[in-house]
C-alpha positions as MATLAB code, in Angstrom:
seq = 'MTIRPILIHPDPRLKKVAGALPDISDEVRVLADDMLATMYDAPGIGLAAPQIGVSHRLIVLDATQKDEAPAPLVMVNPEVILESDERSVYEEGCLSIPEQYADVERPAEVRVRWLDLNGSLQERDFAGLWATCVQHEIDHLDGVLFIDYLKPLKRQMITRKMVKLKRERAREAG';
ca = [
      -4.643   -4.802   18.080;
      -7.504   -5.499   15.743;
      -7.290   -7.183   12.356;
      -9.289   -4.906   10.059;
     -11.130   -6.007    6.910;
      -9.273   -5.063    3.721;
     -11.271   -3.444    0.915;
     -11.242   -5.313   -2.381;
     -11.062   -3.539   -5.750;
     -13.288   -2.220   -7.255;
     -14.324   -0.082   -4.290;
     -14.728    3.681   -4.737;
     -12.903    4.335   -1.442;
      -9.714    2.936   -2.996;
      -9.797    5.623   -5.702;
     -10.112    8.625   -3.357;
      -7.198   10.877   -2.432;
      -6.596   10.521    1.313;
      -6.421   13.575    3.555;
      -3.306   14.614    5.460;
      -3.266   13.967    9.195;
      -2.951   17.309   11.030;
      -1.614   15.694   14.202;
      -0.666   12.325   15.631;
      -3.157   11.294   18.285;
      -3.528    8.093   20.276;
      -6.287    7.187   17.787;
      -3.715    7.380   14.952;
      -1.289    5.184   16.951;
      -4.020    2.563   17.501;
      -4.863    2.717   13.783;
      -1.169    2.186   12.915;
      -0.990   -0.830   15.281;
      -4.155   -2.285   13.720;
      -2.738   -1.720   10.238;
       0.510   -3.523   11.097;
      -1.429   -6.442   12.593;
      -3.671   -6.555    9.505;
      -0.685   -6.390    7.121;
       1.228   -9.181    8.889;
      -1.926  -11.313    9.163;
      -2.766  -10.967    5.441;
       0.245  -11.571    4.921;
       1.639   -8.558    3.081;
       4.591   -6.172    3.053;
       2.635   -2.915    3.005;
      -0.784   -1.458    3.771;
      -2.285    1.998    3.336;
      -5.102    3.364    5.506;
      -7.492    3.701    2.507;
      -7.264   -0.089    2.069;
      -9.112   -0.505    5.362;
     -11.588    2.263    4.554;
      -9.804    5.081    6.427;
      -9.075    8.130    4.273;
      -5.877    9.248    6.059;
      -2.356    9.613    4.683;
      -0.942    6.773    6.764;
       0.976    3.725    5.550;
       2.756    0.797    7.158;
       5.378   -1.412    5.546;
       7.916   -4.099    6.238;
       9.763   -5.391    3.197;
      12.256   -7.527    5.133;
      13.045  -10.985    3.827;
      11.764  -14.060    5.680;
      15.169  -14.730    7.282;
      15.517  -11.131    8.559;
      14.115   -9.666   11.770;
      10.906   -7.670   11.195;
      11.477   -3.939   10.611;
       8.015   -2.358   10.618;
       7.796    1.241    9.457;
       4.853    3.573   10.082;
       4.680    6.706    7.941;
       2.304    9.599    8.511;
       1.838   12.001    5.575;
       4.644   10.381    3.527;
       5.883   11.988    0.328;
       8.497   11.068   -2.244;
      10.871   14.032   -2.397;
      13.479   12.579   -4.751;
      13.498    9.722   -7.242;
      16.275    8.175   -9.281;
      16.383    8.293  -13.066;
      17.209    4.585  -12.966;
      14.116    2.384  -13.196;
      13.370   -1.078  -11.899;
      10.619   -3.592  -12.558;
       9.049   -5.697   -9.824;
       6.163   -8.094   -9.962;
       3.670   -6.335   -7.722;
       0.625   -7.616   -5.915;
      -1.825   -5.914   -3.596;
      -3.879   -6.952   -0.587;
      -6.846   -5.141   -2.190;
      -6.360   -7.142   -5.407;
      -5.713  -10.647   -4.041;
      -3.843  -13.262   -6.068;
      -3.231  -10.918   -9.006;
       0.312   -9.910   -9.942;
       1.903   -7.867  -12.707;
       5.240   -6.256  -13.545;
       5.299   -2.537  -12.741;
       8.137   -0.184  -13.601;
       9.010    2.508  -11.044;
      12.035    4.576  -10.015;
      14.671    2.191   -8.610;
      15.444    4.476   -5.652;
      13.451    7.132   -3.827;
      13.894    9.500   -0.895;
      10.801    9.733    1.305;
       9.911   12.285    3.992;
       7.284   11.516    6.640;
       6.292   11.976   10.270;
       6.806    9.105   12.679;
       4.324    8.299   15.457;
       6.144   10.724   17.797;
       5.581   13.563   15.321;
       9.266   13.712   14.351;
      10.142   14.442   10.742;
      11.976   11.514    9.116;
      13.737   11.203    5.785;
      15.240    8.080    4.292;
      16.455    6.669    0.995;
      14.906    3.406   -0.180;
      16.094    1.003   -2.881;
      15.045   -2.397   -4.200;
      11.863   -3.943   -2.840;
      11.585   -1.265   -0.130;
      11.506    1.467   -2.815;
       8.830   -0.377   -4.774;
       6.778   -1.017   -1.646;
       6.850    2.558   -0.348;
       5.901    3.945   -3.782;
       3.068    1.406   -4.092;
       1.677    2.382   -0.666;
       1.997    6.139   -1.282;
       0.126    5.582   -4.567;
      -2.779    4.212   -2.493;
      -2.939    7.544   -0.672;
      -3.469    9.221   -4.042;
      -6.143    6.763   -5.182;
      -3.762    4.930   -7.526;
      -3.608    1.120   -7.723;
      -0.777   -0.882   -9.265;
      -3.137   -2.038  -12.011;
      -3.451    1.597  -13.119;
       0.059    1.181  -14.579;
      -1.068   -1.727  -16.767;
      -2.490   -1.753  -20.271;
      -6.299   -1.295  -20.294;
      -7.083   -4.882  -21.358;
      -5.011   -6.429  -18.536;
      -6.480   -3.942  -16.027;
     -10.057   -4.796  -17.133;
      -9.343   -8.520  -16.910;
      -8.071   -8.180  -13.318;
     -11.024   -5.936  -12.387;
     -13.479   -8.535  -13.718;
     -11.759  -11.217  -11.611;
     -12.087   -9.001   -8.519;
     -15.801   -8.377   -9.180;
     -16.295  -12.148   -9.416;
     -14.265  -12.723   -6.210;
     -16.348  -10.133   -4.326;
     -19.573  -11.800   -5.561;
     -18.327  -15.213   -4.418;
     -17.304  -13.877   -0.989;
     -20.664  -12.132   -0.548;
     -22.471  -15.370   -1.421;
     -20.331  -17.327    1.085;
     -20.948  -14.719    3.807;
     -24.697  -14.493    3.121;
];
């Protein structure tokens, strides 16, 4: 497994709609393993392929609590097929927008359909942090970041901080 570099906002690749995966190859399985390793290393609770510069509809997540056994999920071509009318607000962060957090309102519960790494169709209901996480990651596949839900001024402020962070990292690397 390889830890992959995570793209930092603003990066045009984060705003592109990812393409569906027509089949699940060994290459896709290796990518999923790398994504899980990258997510756990970060550390984070979710990662979408576009965040590592791969424009595929593939996400990984594990929203277990620290005292629970890991429960990694890999979803190929995931889609929300049902969402509750009830809403919930979570303070969200993002590995592509490090150290920035904001409250985002989303449906409290969702039903998601996806293919697993064996090509089997899966469907599951998610609530709480899992529901927030899976919606956040699916948003990445559509080129949507959590800051897109914020008021323009807050979004611009976070974007400016990310531009500065990228400049500082480039200077340190160079």
